[in-house]
Amino acid sequence: DHGFDPLIGALATCKLCDAFIRFAGGIGIDLETGLAVQGGDWRNEGPQSLDMRKHVVVRAVETGKARYHVRTHGLCKFRRGELEIRELPFELVEGARSLLMEAAEEAAKGAIYHEGDMVGSPRQPMMLIAGRETDEETGTREVYELVDVNAGREPVQSGATRGIQALLHIRK
């Protein structure tokens, strides 16, 4: 859309923060992920050596009835909306977490996504819809929820169980 490489700005900011941490001789807290950062952790990172786990985390929270809400934290540092999946059964949580980390890496490297985009397996696609603002943690962050689509390619109200299952099946 705008030709801006989100990775360059984020890495430059991280290197500046790293310099402050090393100068102060302390540790820093990444406010988006909650991770503690020691001086030197971000010093030599570049586009080829980026370790996404230092910048984005995926948290899963049980919402009841053995269902989980899985969401990224930290994509906003790369000028991208956070991604979430709701109503996910426990057996798909780890696979969904892995898929969201892969998507985070693609987004950090420049992939652009918008509300209404179809993503995932062509046989069982998911749609990105505006995330629900049900928790105070989201604040002003842009969040997109991945949901399954019905036979008419319309988004279902919540949940992406079929889409996640299809993607995990492809990976095997």
mmCIF file of C-alpha atoms in Angstrom:
data_model
loop_
_atom_site.group_PDB
_atom_site.id
_atom_site.type_symbol
_atom_site.label_atom_id
_atom_site.label_comp_id
_atom_site.label_asym_id
_atom_site.label_seq_id
_atom_site.Cartn_x
_atom_site.Cartn_y
_atom_site.Cartn_z
ATOM 1 C CA ASP A 1 0.000 0.000 0.000
ATOM 2 C CA HIS A 2 2.544 2.578 1.059
ATOM 3 C CA GLY A 3 5.897 1.019 0.156
ATOM 4 C CA PHE A 4 7.137 1.297 3.732
ATOM 5 C CA ASP A 5 9.338 -1.533 4.969
ATOM 6 C CA PRO A 6 8.154 -2.121 8.553
ATOM 7 C CA LEU A 7 11.202 -4.170 9.443
ATOM 8 C CA ILE A 8 13.794 -1.418 8.961
ATOM 9 C CA GLY A 9 12.131 1.022 11.378
ATOM 10 C CA ALA A 10 11.448 -1.624 14.007
ATOM 11 C CA LEU A 11 15.022 -2.914 13.935
ATOM 12 C CA ALA A 12 16.451 0.624 14.137
ATOM 13 C CA THR A 13 14.254 1.351 17.150
ATOM 14 C CA CYS A 14 15.298 -1.905 18.814
ATOM 15 C CA LYS A 15 18.985 -1.087 18.295
ATOM 16 C CA LEU A 16 18.469 2.340 19.860
ATOM 17 C CA CYS A 17 16.672 0.782 22.852
ATOM 18 C CA ASP A 18 19.468 -1.765 23.139
ATOM 19 C CA ALA A 19 22.037 1.056 23.284
ATOM 20 C CA PHE A 20 20.100 2.731 26.120
ATOM 21 C CA ILE A 21 19.890 -0.544 28.035
ATOM 22 C CA ARG A 22 23.606 -1.227 27.627
ATOM 23 C CA PHE A 23 24.474 2.361 28.628
ATOM 24 C CA ALA A 24 22.299 2.113 31.756
ATOM 25 C CA GLY A 25 23.612 -1.356 32.581
ATOM 26 C CA GLY A 26 20.146 -2.692 33.245
ATOM 27 C CA ILE A 27 17.333 -4.539 31.567
ATOM 28 C CA GLY A 28 14.372 -3.284 29.613
ATOM 29 C CA ILE A 29 10.825 -4.515 29.297
ATOM 30 C CA ASP A 30 9.237 -4.743 25.868
ATOM 31 C CA LEU A 31 5.850 -3.190 26.603
ATOM 32 C CA GLU A 32 4.137 -5.011 23.744
ATOM 33 C CA THR A 33 5.281 -8.532 24.581
ATOM 34 C CA GLY A 34 6.131 -8.237 28.275
ATOM 35 C CA LEU A 35 9.537 -9.805 27.640
ATOM 36 C CA ALA A 36 12.621 -8.702 29.581
ATOM 37 C CA VAL A 37 15.447 -7.553 27.312
ATOM 38 C CA GLN A 38 19.117 -7.484 28.295
ATOM 39 C CA GLY A 39 21.661 -5.178 26.726
ATOM 40 C CA GLY A 40 22.978 -6.836 23.569
ATOM 41 C CA ASP A 41 19.833 -8.887 22.834
ATOM 42 C CA TRP A 42 18.833 -6.630 19.933
ATOM 43 C CA ARG A 43 22.254 -5.207 19.054
ATOM 44 C CA ASN A 44 23.163 -7.217 15.962
ATOM 45 C CA GLU A 45 19.765 -8.072 14.539
ATOM 46 C CA GLY A 46 19.192 -7.524 10.858
ATOM 47 C CA PRO A 47 16.562 -8.613 8.344
ATOM 48 C CA GLN A 48 18.342 -11.937 7.718
ATOM 49 C CA SER A 49 18.988 -12.748 11.382
ATOM 50 C CA LEU A 50 15.649 -11.630 12.797
ATOM 51 C CA ASP A 51 14.422 -13.888 15.595
ATOM 52 C CA MET A 52 10.706 -13.147 15.649
ATOM 53 C CA ARG A 53 10.363 -14.699 19.122
ATOM 54 C CA LYS A 54 12.244 -11.678 20.513
ATOM 55 C CA HIS A 55 9.643 -9.289 19.104
ATOM 56 C CA VAL A 56 6.272 -11.054 18.953
ATOM 57 C CA VAL A 57 4.668 -13.497 21.355
ATOM 58 C CA VAL A 58 1.509 -15.536 20.914
ATOM 59 C CA ARG A 59 -0.559 -16.020 24.044
ATOM 60 C CA ALA A 60 -3.377 -18.491 24.543
ATOM 61 C CA VAL A 61 -6.000 -17.824 27.202
ATOM 62 C CA GLU A 62 -8.701 -20.308 28.151
ATOM 63 C CA THR A 63 -12.108 -18.715 27.712
ATOM 64 C CA GLY A 64 -14.153 -21.575 29.121
ATOM 65 C CA LYS A 65 -15.621 -24.851 27.885
ATOM 66 C CA ALA A 66 -12.141 -26.015 26.768
ATOM 67 C CA ARG A 67 -11.957 -23.151 24.256
ATOM 68 C CA TYR A 68 -9.049 -20.759 23.840
ATOM 69 C CA HIS A 69 -8.396 -17.246 22.581
ATOM 70 C CA VAL A 70 -5.006 -17.146 20.807
ATOM 71 C CA ARG A 71 -3.501 -13.728 19.965
ATOM 72 C CA THR A 72 -0.266 -12.113 18.841
ATOM 73 C CA HIS A 73 1.352 -9.319 20.860
ATOM 74 C CA GLY A 74 3.998 -7.151 19.224
ATOM 75 C CA LEU A 75 3.010 -6.955 15.547
ATOM 76 C CA CYS A 76 2.086 -3.315 16.088
ATOM 77 C CA LYS A 77 5.836 -2.591 16.342
ATOM 78 C CA PHE A 78 5.968 -3.463 12.646
ATOM 79 C CA ARG A 79 2.956 -1.258 11.814
ATOM 80 C CA ARG A 80 0.706 -4.285 11.392
ATOM 81 C CA GLY A 81 -2.511 -5.285 13.112
ATOM 82 C CA GLU A 82 -2.377 -7.994 15.753
ATOM 83 C CA LEU A 83 -3.909 -11.368 14.787
ATOM 84 C CA GLU A 84 -6.260 -13.438 16.910
ATOM 85 C CA ILE A 85 -8.289 -16.617 16.785
ATOM 86 C CA ARG A 86 -11.186 -17.215 19.169
ATOM 87 C CA GLU A 87 -13.119 -20.301 20.231
ATOM 88 C CA LEU A 88 -10.221 -22.630 19.417
ATOM 89 C CA PRO A 89 -10.223 -26.150 20.911
ATOM 90 C CA PHE A 90 -7.221 -27.089 23.042
ATOM 91 C CA GLU A 91 -5.859 -29.651 20.570
ATOM 92 C CA LEU A 92 -5.330 -26.900 17.956
ATOM 93 C CA VAL A 93 -3.723 -24.277 20.221
ATOM 94 C CA GLU A 94 -0.061 -25.202 19.639
ATOM 95 C CA GLY A 95 -0.530 -25.538 15.890
ATOM 96 C CA ALA A 96 -2.354 -22.198 15.749
ATOM 97 C CA ARG A 97 0.395 -20.588 17.826
ATOM 98 C CA SER A 98 2.993 -21.811 15.323
ATOM 99 C CA LEU A 99 0.936 -20.609 12.344
ATOM 100 C CA LEU A 100 0.481 -17.160 13.910
ATOM 101 C CA MET A 101 4.240 -16.867 14.475
ATOM 102 C CA GLU A 102 4.833 -17.698 10.799
ATOM 103 C CA ALA A 103 2.271 -15.063 9.810
ATOM 104 C CA ALA A 104 3.955 -12.566 12.160
ATOM 105 C CA GLU A 105 7.302 -13.122 10.476
ATOM 106 C CA GLU A 106 5.776 -12.574 7.034
ATOM 107 C CA ALA A 107 4.048 -9.405 8.256
ATOM 108 C CA ALA A 108 7.250 -8.052 9.789
ATOM 109 C CA LYS A 109 8.984 -8.582 6.459
ATOM 110 C CA GLY A 110 6.362 -6.543 4.631
ATOM 111 C CA ALA A 111 3.272 -8.677 3.990
ATOM 112 C CA ILE A 112 0.195 -6.467 4.068
ATOM 113 C CA TYR A 113 -3.233 -7.667 5.129
ATOM 114 C CA HIS A 114 -6.600 -5.986 5.448
ATOM 115 C CA GLU A 115 -10.033 -6.653 6.843
ATOM 116 C CA GLY A 116 -11.899 -8.933 4.431
ATOM 117 C CA ASP A 117 -8.803 -10.715 3.102
ATOM 118 C CA MET A 118 -9.086 -14.469 2.597
ATOM 119 C CA VAL A 119 -6.120 -16.385 4.002
ATOM 120 C CA GLY A 120 -5.091 -19.972 4.616
ATOM 121 C CA SER A 121 -5.944 -23.100 2.683
ATOM 122 C CA PRO A 122 -7.824 -22.613 -0.605
ATOM 123 C CA ARG A 123 -10.008 -25.596 0.357
ATOM 124 C CA GLN A 124 -10.998 -24.109 3.701
ATOM 125 C CA PRO A 125 -10.084 -20.417 3.743
ATOM 126 C CA MET A 126 -10.413 -18.071 6.656
ATOM 127 C CA MET A 127 -11.323 -14.398 6.544
ATOM 128 C CA LEU A 128 -9.812 -11.510 8.460
ATOM 129 C CA ILE A 129 -12.495 -9.507 10.233
ATOM 130 C CA ALA A 130 -12.201 -6.623 12.668
ATOM 131 C CA GLY A 131 -11.249 -7.950 16.084
ATOM 132 C CA ARG A 132 -13.583 -7.564 19.005
ATOM 133 C CA GLU A 133 -12.552 -5.067 21.642
ATOM 134 C CA THR A 134 -13.548 -7.146 24.625
ATOM 135 C CA ASP A 135 -10.448 -6.707 26.734
ATOM 136 C CA GLU A 136 -8.809 -3.542 27.959
ATOM 137 C CA GLU A 137 -5.417 -4.838 26.838
ATOM 138 C CA THR A 138 -6.164 -4.175 23.160
ATOM 139 C CA GLY A 139 -6.418 -0.426 23.709
ATOM 140 C CA THR A 140 -5.951 1.391 20.435
ATOM 141 C CA ARG A 141 -4.265 -1.552 18.702
ATOM 142 C CA GLU A 142 -5.649 -2.710 15.397
ATOM 143 C CA VAL A 143 -6.635 -6.366 15.733
ATOM 144 C CA TYR A 144 -7.869 -8.792 13.086
ATOM 145 C CA GLU A 145 -9.674 -11.992 13.971
ATOM 146 C CA LEU A 146 -9.327 -15.025 11.723
ATOM 147 C CA VAL A 147 -12.673 -16.766 11.234
ATOM 148 C CA ASP A 148 -13.887 -19.640 9.092
ATOM 149 C CA VAL A 149 -16.111 -18.892 6.116
ATOM 150 C CA ASN A 150 -19.289 -20.728 5.160
ATOM 151 C CA ALA A 151 -20.081 -22.261 1.756
ATOM 152 C CA GLY A 152 -21.079 -18.816 0.447
ATOM 153 C CA ARG A 153 -17.671 -17.398 1.470
ATOM 154 C CA GLU A 154 -19.273 -15.338 4.234
ATOM 155 C CA PRO A 155 -17.494 -15.114 7.596
ATOM 156 C CA VAL A 156 -18.898 -17.082 10.500
ATOM 157 C CA GLN A 157 -19.480 -15.247 13.766
ATOM 158 C CA SER A 158 -16.418 -16.612 15.547
ATOM 159 C CA GLY A 159 -13.835 -19.359 15.396
ATOM 160 C CA ALA A 160 -11.468 -20.720 12.784
ATOM 161 C CA THR A 161 -11.342 -24.392 13.720
ATOM 162 C CA ARG A 162 -11.835 -25.724 10.174
ATOM 163 C CA GLY A 163 -9.340 -23.297 8.643
ATOM 164 C CA ILE A 164 -6.655 -24.062 11.219
ATOM 165 C CA GLN A 165 -7.237 -27.816 10.844
ATOM 166 C CA ALA A 166 -6.854 -27.499 7.057
ATOM 167 C CA LEU A 167 -3.574 -25.571 7.364
ATOM 168 C CA LEU A 168 -2.159 -27.999 9.906
ATOM 169 C CA HIS A 169 -3.129 -30.920 7.642
ATOM 170 C CA ILE A 170 -1.234 -29.314 4.731
ATOM 171 C CA ARG A 171 1.913 -28.980 6.868
ATOM 172 C CA LYS A 172 2.081 -32.714 7.666
#
